[in-house]
Tab-separated table of C-alpha atoms in Angstrom:
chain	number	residue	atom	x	y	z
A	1	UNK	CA	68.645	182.163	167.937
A	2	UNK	CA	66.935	178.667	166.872
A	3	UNK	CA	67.878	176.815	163.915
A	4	UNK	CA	66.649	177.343	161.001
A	5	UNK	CA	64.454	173.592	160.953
A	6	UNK	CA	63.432	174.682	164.344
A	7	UNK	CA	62.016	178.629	162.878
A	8	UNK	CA	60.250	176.774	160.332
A	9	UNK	CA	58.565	174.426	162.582
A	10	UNK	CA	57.201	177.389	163.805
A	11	UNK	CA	56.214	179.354	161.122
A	12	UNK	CA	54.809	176.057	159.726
A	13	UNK	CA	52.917	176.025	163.268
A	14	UNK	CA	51.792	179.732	163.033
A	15	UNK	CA	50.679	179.217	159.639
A	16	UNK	CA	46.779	180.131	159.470
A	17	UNK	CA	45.312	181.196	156.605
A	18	UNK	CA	45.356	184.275	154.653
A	19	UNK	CA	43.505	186.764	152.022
A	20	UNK	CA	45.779	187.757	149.226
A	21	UNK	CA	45.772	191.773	149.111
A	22	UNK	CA	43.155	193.433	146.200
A	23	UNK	CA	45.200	194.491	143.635
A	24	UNK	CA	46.956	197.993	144.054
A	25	UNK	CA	44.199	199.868	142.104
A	26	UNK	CA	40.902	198.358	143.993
A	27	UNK	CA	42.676	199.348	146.972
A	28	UNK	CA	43.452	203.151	145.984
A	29	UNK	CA	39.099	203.250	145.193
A	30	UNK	CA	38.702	201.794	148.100
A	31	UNK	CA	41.043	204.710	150.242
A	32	UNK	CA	39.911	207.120	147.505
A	33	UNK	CA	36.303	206.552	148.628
A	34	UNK	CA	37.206	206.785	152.531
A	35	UNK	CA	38.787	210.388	151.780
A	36	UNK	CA	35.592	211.076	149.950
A	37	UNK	CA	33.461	209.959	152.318
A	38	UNK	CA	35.514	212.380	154.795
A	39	UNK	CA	35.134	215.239	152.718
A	40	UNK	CA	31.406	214.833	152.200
A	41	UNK	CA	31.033	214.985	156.124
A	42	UNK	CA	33.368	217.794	156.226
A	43	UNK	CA	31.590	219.840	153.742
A	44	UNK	CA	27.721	219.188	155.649
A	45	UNK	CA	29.117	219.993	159.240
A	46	UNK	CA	31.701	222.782	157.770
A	47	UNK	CA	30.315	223.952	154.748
A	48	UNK	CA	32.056	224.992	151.739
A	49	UNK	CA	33.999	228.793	151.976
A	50	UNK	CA	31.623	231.198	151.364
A	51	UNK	CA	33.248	232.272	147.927
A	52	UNK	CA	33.226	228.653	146.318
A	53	UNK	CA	30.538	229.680	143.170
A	54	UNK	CA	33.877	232.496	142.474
A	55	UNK	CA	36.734	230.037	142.955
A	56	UNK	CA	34.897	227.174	140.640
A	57	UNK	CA	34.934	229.567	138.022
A	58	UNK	CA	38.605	230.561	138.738
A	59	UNK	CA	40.743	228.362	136.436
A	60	UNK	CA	43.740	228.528	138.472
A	61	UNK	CA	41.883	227.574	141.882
A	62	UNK	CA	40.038	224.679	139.762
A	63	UNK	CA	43.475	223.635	138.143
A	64	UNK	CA	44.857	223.775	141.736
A	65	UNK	CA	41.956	221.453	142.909
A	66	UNK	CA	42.516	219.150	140.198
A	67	UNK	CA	46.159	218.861	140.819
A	68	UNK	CA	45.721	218.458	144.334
A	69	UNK	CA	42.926	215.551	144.093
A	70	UNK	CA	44.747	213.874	141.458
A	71	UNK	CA	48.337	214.104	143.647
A	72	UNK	CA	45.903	212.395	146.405
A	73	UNK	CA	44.966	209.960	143.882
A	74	UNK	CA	48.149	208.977	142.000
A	75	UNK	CA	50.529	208.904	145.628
A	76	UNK	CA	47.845	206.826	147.013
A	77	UNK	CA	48.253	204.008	143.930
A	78	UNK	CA	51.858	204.496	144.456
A	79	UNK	CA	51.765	203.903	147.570
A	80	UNK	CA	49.728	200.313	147.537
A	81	UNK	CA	51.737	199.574	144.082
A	82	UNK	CA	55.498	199.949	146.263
A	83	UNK	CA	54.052	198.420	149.108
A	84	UNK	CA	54.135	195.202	147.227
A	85	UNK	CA	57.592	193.470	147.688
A	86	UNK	CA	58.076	192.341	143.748
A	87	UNK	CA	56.858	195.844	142.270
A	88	UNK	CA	59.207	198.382	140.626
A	89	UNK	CA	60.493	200.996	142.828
A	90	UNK	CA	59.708	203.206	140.084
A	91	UNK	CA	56.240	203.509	140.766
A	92	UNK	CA	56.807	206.241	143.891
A	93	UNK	CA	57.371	208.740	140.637
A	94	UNK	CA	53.925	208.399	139.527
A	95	UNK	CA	52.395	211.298	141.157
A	96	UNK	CA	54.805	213.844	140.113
A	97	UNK	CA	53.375	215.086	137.456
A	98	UNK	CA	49.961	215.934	139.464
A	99	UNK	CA	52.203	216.867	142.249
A	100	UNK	CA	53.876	219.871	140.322
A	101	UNK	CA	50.906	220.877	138.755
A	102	UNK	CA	49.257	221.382	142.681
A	103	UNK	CA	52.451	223.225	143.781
A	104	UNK	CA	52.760	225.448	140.887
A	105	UNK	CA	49.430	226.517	141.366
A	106	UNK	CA	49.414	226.946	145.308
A	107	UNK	CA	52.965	229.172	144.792
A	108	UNK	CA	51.071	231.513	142.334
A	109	UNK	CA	48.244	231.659	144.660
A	110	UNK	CA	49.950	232.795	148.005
A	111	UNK	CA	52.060	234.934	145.762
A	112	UNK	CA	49.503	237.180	144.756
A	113	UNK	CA	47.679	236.653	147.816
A	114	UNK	CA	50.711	237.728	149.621
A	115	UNK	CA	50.880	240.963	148.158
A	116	UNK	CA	47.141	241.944	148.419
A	117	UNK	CA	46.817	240.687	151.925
A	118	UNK	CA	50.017	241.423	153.665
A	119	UNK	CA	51.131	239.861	156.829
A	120	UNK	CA	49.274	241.884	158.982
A	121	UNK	CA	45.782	240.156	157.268
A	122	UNK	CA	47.303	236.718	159.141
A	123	UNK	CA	44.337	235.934	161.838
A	124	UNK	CA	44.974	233.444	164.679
A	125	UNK	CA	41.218	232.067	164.585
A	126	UNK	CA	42.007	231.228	160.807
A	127	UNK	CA	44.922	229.599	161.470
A	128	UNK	CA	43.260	227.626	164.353
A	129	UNK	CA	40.112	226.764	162.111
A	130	UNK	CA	43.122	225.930	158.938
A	131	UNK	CA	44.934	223.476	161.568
A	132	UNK	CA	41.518	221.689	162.602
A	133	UNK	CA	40.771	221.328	159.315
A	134	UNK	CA	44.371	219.739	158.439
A	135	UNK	CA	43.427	217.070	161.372
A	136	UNK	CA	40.159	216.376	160.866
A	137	UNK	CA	41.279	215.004	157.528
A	138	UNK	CA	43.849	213.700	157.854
A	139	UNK	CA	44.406	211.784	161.181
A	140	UNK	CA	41.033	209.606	159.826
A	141	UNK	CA	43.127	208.936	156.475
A	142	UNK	CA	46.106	208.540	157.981
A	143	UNK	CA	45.168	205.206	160.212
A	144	UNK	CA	43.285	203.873	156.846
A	145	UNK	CA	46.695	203.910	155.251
A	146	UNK	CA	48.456	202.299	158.384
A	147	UNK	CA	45.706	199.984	158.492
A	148	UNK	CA	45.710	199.626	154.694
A	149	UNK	CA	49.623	199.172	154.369
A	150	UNK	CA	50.354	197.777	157.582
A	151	UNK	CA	52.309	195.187	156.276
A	152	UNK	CA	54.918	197.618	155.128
A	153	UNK	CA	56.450	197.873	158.714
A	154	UNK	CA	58.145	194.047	157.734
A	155	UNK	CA	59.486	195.143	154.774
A	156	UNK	CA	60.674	198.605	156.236
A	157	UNK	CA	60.629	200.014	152.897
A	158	UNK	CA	60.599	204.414	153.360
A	159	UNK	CA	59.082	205.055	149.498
A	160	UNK	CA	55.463	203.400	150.565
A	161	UNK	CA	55.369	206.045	153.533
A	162	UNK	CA	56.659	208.798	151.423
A	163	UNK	CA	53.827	208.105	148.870
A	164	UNK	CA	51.281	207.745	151.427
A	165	UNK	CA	51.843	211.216	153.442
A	166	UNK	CA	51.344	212.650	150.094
A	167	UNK	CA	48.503	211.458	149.627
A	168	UNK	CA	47.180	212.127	152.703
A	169	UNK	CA	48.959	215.802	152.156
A	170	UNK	CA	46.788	215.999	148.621
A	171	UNK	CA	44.036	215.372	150.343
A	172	UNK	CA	44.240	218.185	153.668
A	173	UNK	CA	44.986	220.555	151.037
A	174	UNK	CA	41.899	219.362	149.137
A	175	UNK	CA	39.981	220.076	151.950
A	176	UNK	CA	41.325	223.601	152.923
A	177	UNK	CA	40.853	224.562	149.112
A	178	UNK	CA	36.918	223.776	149.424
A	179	UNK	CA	35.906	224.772	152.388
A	180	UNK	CA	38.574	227.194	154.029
A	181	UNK	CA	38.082	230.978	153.264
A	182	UNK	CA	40.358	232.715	150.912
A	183	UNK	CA	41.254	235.336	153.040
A	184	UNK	CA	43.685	233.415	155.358
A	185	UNK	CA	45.945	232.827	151.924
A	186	UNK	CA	49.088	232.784	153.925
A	187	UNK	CA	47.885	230.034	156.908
A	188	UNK	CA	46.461	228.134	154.155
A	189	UNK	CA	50.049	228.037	152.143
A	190	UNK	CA	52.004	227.937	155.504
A	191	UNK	CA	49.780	224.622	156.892
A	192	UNK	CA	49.374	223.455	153.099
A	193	UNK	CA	53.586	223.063	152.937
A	194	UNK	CA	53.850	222.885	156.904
A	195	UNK	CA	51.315	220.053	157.088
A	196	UNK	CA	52.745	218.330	153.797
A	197	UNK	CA	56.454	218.418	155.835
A	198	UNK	CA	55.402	217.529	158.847
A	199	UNK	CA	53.530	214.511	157.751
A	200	UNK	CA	56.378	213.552	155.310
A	201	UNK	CA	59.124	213.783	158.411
A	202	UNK	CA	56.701	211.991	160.632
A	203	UNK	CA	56.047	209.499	158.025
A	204	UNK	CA	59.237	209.140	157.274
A	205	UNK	CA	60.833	208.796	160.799
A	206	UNK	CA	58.033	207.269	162.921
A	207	UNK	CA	56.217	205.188	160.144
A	208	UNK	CA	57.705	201.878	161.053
A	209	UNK	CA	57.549	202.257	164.986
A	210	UNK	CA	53.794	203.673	164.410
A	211	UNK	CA	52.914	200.679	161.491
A	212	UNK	CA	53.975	197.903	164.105
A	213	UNK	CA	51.522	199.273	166.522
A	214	UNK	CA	48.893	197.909	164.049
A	215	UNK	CA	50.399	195.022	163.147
A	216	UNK	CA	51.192	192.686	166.327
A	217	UNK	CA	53.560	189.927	165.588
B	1	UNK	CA	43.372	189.225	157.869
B	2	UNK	CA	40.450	186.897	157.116
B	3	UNK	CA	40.787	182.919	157.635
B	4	UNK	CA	38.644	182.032	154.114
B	5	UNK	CA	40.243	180.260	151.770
B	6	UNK	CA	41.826	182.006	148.507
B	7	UNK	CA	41.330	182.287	144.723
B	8	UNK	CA	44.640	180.585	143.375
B	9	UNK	CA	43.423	178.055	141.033
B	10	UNK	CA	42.545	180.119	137.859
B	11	UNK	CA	45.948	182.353	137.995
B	12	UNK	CA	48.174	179.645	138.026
B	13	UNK	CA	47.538	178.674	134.938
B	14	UNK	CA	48.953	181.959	134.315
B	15	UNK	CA	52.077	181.765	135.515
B	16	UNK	CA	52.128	177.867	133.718
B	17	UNK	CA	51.441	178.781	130.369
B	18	UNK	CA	54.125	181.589	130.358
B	19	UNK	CA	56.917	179.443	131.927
B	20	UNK	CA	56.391	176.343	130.510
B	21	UNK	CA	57.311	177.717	126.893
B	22	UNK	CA	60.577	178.509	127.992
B	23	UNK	CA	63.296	176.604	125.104
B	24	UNK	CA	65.784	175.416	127.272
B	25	UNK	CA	66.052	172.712	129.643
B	26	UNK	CA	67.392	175.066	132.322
B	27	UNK	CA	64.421	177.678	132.123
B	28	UNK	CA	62.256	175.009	132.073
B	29	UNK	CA	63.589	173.517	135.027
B	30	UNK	CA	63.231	176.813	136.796
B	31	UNK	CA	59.891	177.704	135.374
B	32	UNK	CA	58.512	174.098	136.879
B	33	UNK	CA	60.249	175.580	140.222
B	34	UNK	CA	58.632	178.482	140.436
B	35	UNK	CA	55.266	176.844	139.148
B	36	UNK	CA	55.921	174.661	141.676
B	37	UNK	CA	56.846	177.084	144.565
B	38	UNK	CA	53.883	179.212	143.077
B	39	UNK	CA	50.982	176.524	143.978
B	40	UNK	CA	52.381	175.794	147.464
B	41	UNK	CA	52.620	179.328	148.385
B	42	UNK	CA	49.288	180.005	146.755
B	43	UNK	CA	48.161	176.373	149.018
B	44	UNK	CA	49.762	178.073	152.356
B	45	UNK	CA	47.694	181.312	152.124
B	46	UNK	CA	44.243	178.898	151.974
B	47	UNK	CA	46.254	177.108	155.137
B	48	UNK	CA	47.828	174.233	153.693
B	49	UNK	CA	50.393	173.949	156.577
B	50	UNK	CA	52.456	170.783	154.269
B	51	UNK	CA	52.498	172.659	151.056
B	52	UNK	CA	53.950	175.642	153.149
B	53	UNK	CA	56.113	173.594	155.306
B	54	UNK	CA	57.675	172.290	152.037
B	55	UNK	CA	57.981	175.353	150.313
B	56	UNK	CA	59.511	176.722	153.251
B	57	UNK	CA	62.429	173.927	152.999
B	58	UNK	CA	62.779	174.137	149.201
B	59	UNK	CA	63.561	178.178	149.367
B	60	UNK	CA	65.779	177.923	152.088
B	61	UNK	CA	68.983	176.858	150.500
B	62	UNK	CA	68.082	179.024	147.705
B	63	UNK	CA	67.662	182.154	149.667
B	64	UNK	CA	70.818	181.110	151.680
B	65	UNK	CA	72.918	180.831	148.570
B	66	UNK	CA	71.824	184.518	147.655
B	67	UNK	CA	72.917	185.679	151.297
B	68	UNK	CA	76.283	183.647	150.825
B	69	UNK	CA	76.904	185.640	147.168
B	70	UNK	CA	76.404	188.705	148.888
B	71	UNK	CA	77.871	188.437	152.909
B	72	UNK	CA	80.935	186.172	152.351
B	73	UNK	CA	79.905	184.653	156.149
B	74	UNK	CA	78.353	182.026	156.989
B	75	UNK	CA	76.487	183.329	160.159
B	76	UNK	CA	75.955	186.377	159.250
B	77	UNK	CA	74.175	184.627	156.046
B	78	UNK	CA	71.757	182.389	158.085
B	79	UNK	CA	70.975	185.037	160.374
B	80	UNK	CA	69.409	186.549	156.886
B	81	UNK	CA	67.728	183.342	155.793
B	82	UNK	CA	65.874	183.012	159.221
B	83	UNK	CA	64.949	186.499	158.605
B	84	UNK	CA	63.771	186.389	155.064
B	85	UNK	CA	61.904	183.207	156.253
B	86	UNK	CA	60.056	185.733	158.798
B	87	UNK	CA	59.561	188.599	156.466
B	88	UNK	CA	58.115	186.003	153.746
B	89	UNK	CA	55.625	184.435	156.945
B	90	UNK	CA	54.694	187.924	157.743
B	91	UNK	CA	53.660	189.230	154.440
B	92	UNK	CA	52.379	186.667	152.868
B	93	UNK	CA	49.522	187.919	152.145
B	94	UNK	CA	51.094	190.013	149.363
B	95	UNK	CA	52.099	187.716	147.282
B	96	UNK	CA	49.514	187.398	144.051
B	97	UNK	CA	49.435	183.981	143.040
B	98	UNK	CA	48.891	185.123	139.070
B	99	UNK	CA	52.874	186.342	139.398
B	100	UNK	CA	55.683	184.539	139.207
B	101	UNK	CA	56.769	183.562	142.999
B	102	UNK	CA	60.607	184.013	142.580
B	103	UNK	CA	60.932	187.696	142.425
B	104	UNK	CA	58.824	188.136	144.951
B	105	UNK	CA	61.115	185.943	147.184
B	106	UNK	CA	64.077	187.475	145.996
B	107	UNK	CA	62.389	190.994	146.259
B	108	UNK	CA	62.131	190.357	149.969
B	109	UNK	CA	65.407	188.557	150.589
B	110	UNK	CA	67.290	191.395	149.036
B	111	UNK	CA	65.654	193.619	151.627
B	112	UNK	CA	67.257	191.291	154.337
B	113	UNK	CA	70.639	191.106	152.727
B	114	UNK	CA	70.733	194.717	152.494
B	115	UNK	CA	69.641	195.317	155.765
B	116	UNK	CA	72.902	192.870	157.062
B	117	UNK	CA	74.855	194.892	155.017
B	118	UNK	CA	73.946	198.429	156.454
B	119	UNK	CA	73.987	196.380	159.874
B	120	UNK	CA	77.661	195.145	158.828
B	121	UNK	CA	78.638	198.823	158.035
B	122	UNK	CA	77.474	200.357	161.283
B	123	UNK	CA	79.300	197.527	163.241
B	124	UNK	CA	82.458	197.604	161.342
B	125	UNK	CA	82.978	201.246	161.639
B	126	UNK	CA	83.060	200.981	165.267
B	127	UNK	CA	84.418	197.449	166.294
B	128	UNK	CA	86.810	195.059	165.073
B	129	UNK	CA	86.187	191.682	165.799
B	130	UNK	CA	88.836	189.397	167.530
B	131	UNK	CA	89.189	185.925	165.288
B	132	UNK	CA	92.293	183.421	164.916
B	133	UNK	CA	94.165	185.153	162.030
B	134	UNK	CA	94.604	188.399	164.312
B	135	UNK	CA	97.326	185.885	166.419
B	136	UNK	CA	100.414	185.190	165.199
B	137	UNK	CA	99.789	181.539	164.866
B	138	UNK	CA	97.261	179.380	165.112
B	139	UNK	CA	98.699	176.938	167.698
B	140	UNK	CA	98.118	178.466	171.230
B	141	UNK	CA	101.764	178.192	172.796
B	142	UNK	CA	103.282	180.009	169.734
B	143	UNK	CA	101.226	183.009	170.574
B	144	UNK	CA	102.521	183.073	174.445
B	145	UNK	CA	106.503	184.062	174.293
B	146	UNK	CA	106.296	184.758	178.319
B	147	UNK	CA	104.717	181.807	178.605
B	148	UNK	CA	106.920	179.225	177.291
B	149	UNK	CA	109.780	181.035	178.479
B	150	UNK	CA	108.242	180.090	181.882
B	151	UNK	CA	107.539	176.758	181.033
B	152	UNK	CA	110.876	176.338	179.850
B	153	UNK	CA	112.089	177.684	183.540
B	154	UNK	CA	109.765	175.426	185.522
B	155	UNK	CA	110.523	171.930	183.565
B	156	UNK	CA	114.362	172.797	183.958
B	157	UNK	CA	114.237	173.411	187.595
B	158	UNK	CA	112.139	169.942	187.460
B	159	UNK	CA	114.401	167.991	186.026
B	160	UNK	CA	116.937	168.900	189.572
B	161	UNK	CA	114.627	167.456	191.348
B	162	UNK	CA	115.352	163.967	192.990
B	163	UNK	CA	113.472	161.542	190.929
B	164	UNK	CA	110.999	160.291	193.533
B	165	UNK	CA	109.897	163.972	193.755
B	166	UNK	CA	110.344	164.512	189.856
B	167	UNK	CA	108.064	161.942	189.343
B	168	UNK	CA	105.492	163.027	191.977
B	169	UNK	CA	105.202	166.761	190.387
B	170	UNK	CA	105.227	165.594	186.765
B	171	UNK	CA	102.017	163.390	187.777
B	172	UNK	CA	100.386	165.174	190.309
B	173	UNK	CA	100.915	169.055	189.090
B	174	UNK	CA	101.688	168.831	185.130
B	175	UNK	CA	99.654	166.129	184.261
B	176	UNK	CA	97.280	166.736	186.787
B	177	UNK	CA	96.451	163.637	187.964
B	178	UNK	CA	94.455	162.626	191.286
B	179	UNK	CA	96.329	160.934	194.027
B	180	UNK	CA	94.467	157.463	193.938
B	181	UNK	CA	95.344	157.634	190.012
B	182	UNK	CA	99.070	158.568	190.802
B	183	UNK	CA	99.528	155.982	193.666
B	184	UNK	CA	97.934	153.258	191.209
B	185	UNK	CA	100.771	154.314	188.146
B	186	UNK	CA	103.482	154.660	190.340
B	187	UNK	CA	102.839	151.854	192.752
B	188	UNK	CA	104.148	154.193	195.473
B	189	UNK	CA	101.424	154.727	198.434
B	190	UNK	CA	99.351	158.271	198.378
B	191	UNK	CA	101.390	159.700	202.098
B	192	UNK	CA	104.016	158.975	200.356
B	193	UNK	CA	103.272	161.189	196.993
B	194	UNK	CA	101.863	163.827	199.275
B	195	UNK	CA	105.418	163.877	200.759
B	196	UNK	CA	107.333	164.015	197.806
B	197	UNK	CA	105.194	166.402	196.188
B	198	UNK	CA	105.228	168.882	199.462
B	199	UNK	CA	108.813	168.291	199.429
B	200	UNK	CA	109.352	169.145	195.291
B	201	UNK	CA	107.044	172.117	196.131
B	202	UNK	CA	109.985	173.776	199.156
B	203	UNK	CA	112.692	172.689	196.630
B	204	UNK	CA	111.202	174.265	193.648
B	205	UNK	CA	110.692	177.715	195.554
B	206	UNK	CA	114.008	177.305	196.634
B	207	UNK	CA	115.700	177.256	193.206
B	208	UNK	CA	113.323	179.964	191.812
B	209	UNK	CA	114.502	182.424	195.175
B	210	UNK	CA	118.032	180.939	194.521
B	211	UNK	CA	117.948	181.992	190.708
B	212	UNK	CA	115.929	185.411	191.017
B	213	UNK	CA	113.195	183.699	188.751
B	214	UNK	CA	109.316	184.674	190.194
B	215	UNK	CA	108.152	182.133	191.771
């Protein structure tokens, strides 16, 4: 390894300039808008399920939405917030509130949903439409975070990844809630929680490996 | 990344007026530190490659004496300071020039130090390095029993050996000395120190075969 003069003169050499980051919460608008963006599209080449006038005036599926767009929204700040080096830590807890408040909700859901359906109801097209769905939103929100956070990958810091899955998470389920029929209650619960752990584990494992793919050194 | 220039001016004076009422000498010295170390960093990210280059110098010994609190070794502490030195290079971007610029350094040198340390657990669970205190003594002979007991053999049988021959061995195979620098100390021509020496050499086996000693 080179001395330490020697690094510097090369640092030093490498230095060109640089834009400070936005602060945390101009950044979450600014992914906030990119997932909305997304679900616009969605929602004109999709369309919305076919019982959405029921659902909006269901206040458990509109207490469901809410949690699960404001999980989206509150992960996503944490995320940018514990991305920065001299932030607290603490910050990954801020979407917990929002985050129980979307899980409560989904649990009562496939409960009842369970019984009424029953397992035989489970359709392989739905589940293949639920998955597609699950990708379409999220693999385009998933490279704005790596491109977003990409500087994470130096500090190799697992609470910025955590927070961002979860967002991206909030935001699948988001999608499945609007425009994914009701019918398919147990798909939607199995690739809401399947999705969720999946993206956390991949997150979680791969994000530093798949963050220095975007960020040459 | 972009290459235009940042917005650092205005937020400095931030980070001045807060520090600069510190009450004691000490805090103020630190606060004109970090004010200091704020500007440069905030002058690097517009590419100011001096103010960076000194800032780089200026929080080197400081980081290092954080690695030193927390590794106890010296190498192992450098190889953290040259790595905090690359972390701070590679995200320099997220540093806000309206904060304060220490615990954003420390932030990221605690990352590195705690890094070495999880590095330092893995390897010590599986290897022990091999450093001076594991011999006996630090002096090399002390460590070799065999060995001197050898020595001890070969300079006895030596000193049976007719002193033209003696004197041949000592310079040619202990002190390891060329002919031409043997012939010149001793005055005696080089045929004849290859003589002596082969003829030390047969005597020398003989007294080893003659006393069971290897040869």
């Amino acid at each position: 390894m080179n001395t330490t003069p020697h690094l510097i003169d090369s640092l030093v050499a490498d230095a060109a300039p640089v834009r400070p980051l936005r602060p945390p919460l101009e950044r979450t608008l600014t992914w906030m808008l990119i997932a909305g963006f997304i679900l616009t599209l969605l929602g004109i080449s999709h369309g919305f399920r076919p019982d959405i006038d029921t659902c909006l005036r269901d206040p458990l599926f509109l207490t469901g939405l809410a949690g699960s767009f404001a999980t989206a929204a509150l992960a996503g700040g944490a995320a940018f917030t514990v991305s920065l080096p001299d932030r607290s830590r603490a910050w990954i807890l801020l979407p917990l509130p929002a985050l129980a408040l979307w899980m409560a909700s989904i649990g009562y859901q496939c409960l009842t949903d369970w019984i009424r359906v029953g397992p035989g109801g489970v359709q392989l097209g739905e589940a293949a439409t639920c998955f597609s769905l699950v990708l379409l939103t999220s693999i385009p929100l998933w490279v704005a975070m790596l491109v977003m956070l990409r500087h994470v990958a130096f500090l190799r810091d697992p609470a910025a990844a955590i927070a961002a899955t979860l967002a991206v998470a909030a935001v699948a389920a988001s999608a499945l809630s609007l425009f994914h029929n009701v019918g398919a209650s147990a798909m939607v619960l199995i690739w809401n929680f399947g999705a969720t752990a999946v993206l956390v584990l991949f997150g979680s494992v791969f994000w530093n490996r798949v963050s220095s793919w975007v960020n040459p050194r | 990344m972009s290459s235009r220039p940042q917005r650092p001016a205005p937020a400095l004076s931030l980070v001045a007026d807060n520090e600069t009422s510190a009450p004691h000498s000490e805090q103020r010295g630190n606060a004109d530190r970090n004010l200091d170390w704020s500007i440069c960093m905030a002058l690097a990210q517009s590419g100011d490659r001096e103010a960076y280059r000194g800032l780089l110098i200026e929080i080197t010994p400081y980081i290092r004496s954080l690695a030193v609190r927390q590794l106890h070794n010296r190498a192992d502490a450098e190889d953290v300071v040259q790595e905090t030195l690359l972390t701070v290079h590679a995200v320099r971007q997220t540093y806000d020039p309206t904060r304060p610029f220490g615990p954003w350094l420390v932030a990221l040198a605690n990352r590195r130090i705690v890094d070495a340390l999880r590095r330092g657990g893995r390897i010590g669970a599986r290897e022990t390095p091999f450093e001076e205190e594991h011999e006996t003594f630090v002096p090399l002979a002390a460590n070799y029993h065999d060995a001197a007991a050898d020595g001890r053999t070969v300079q006895a049988a030596v000193e049976r050996l007719p002193p033209g021959q003696r004197e041949a061995i000592r310079m040619l195979k202990l002190e390891e000395m060329s002919l031409q620098e043997a012939s010149r100390t001793s005055g005696t021509s080089v045929a004849a120190l290859k003589v002596a020496t082969h003829r030390a050499m047969k005597n020398l086996r003989k007294l080893f075969e003659h006393s069971g000693k290897p040869k």
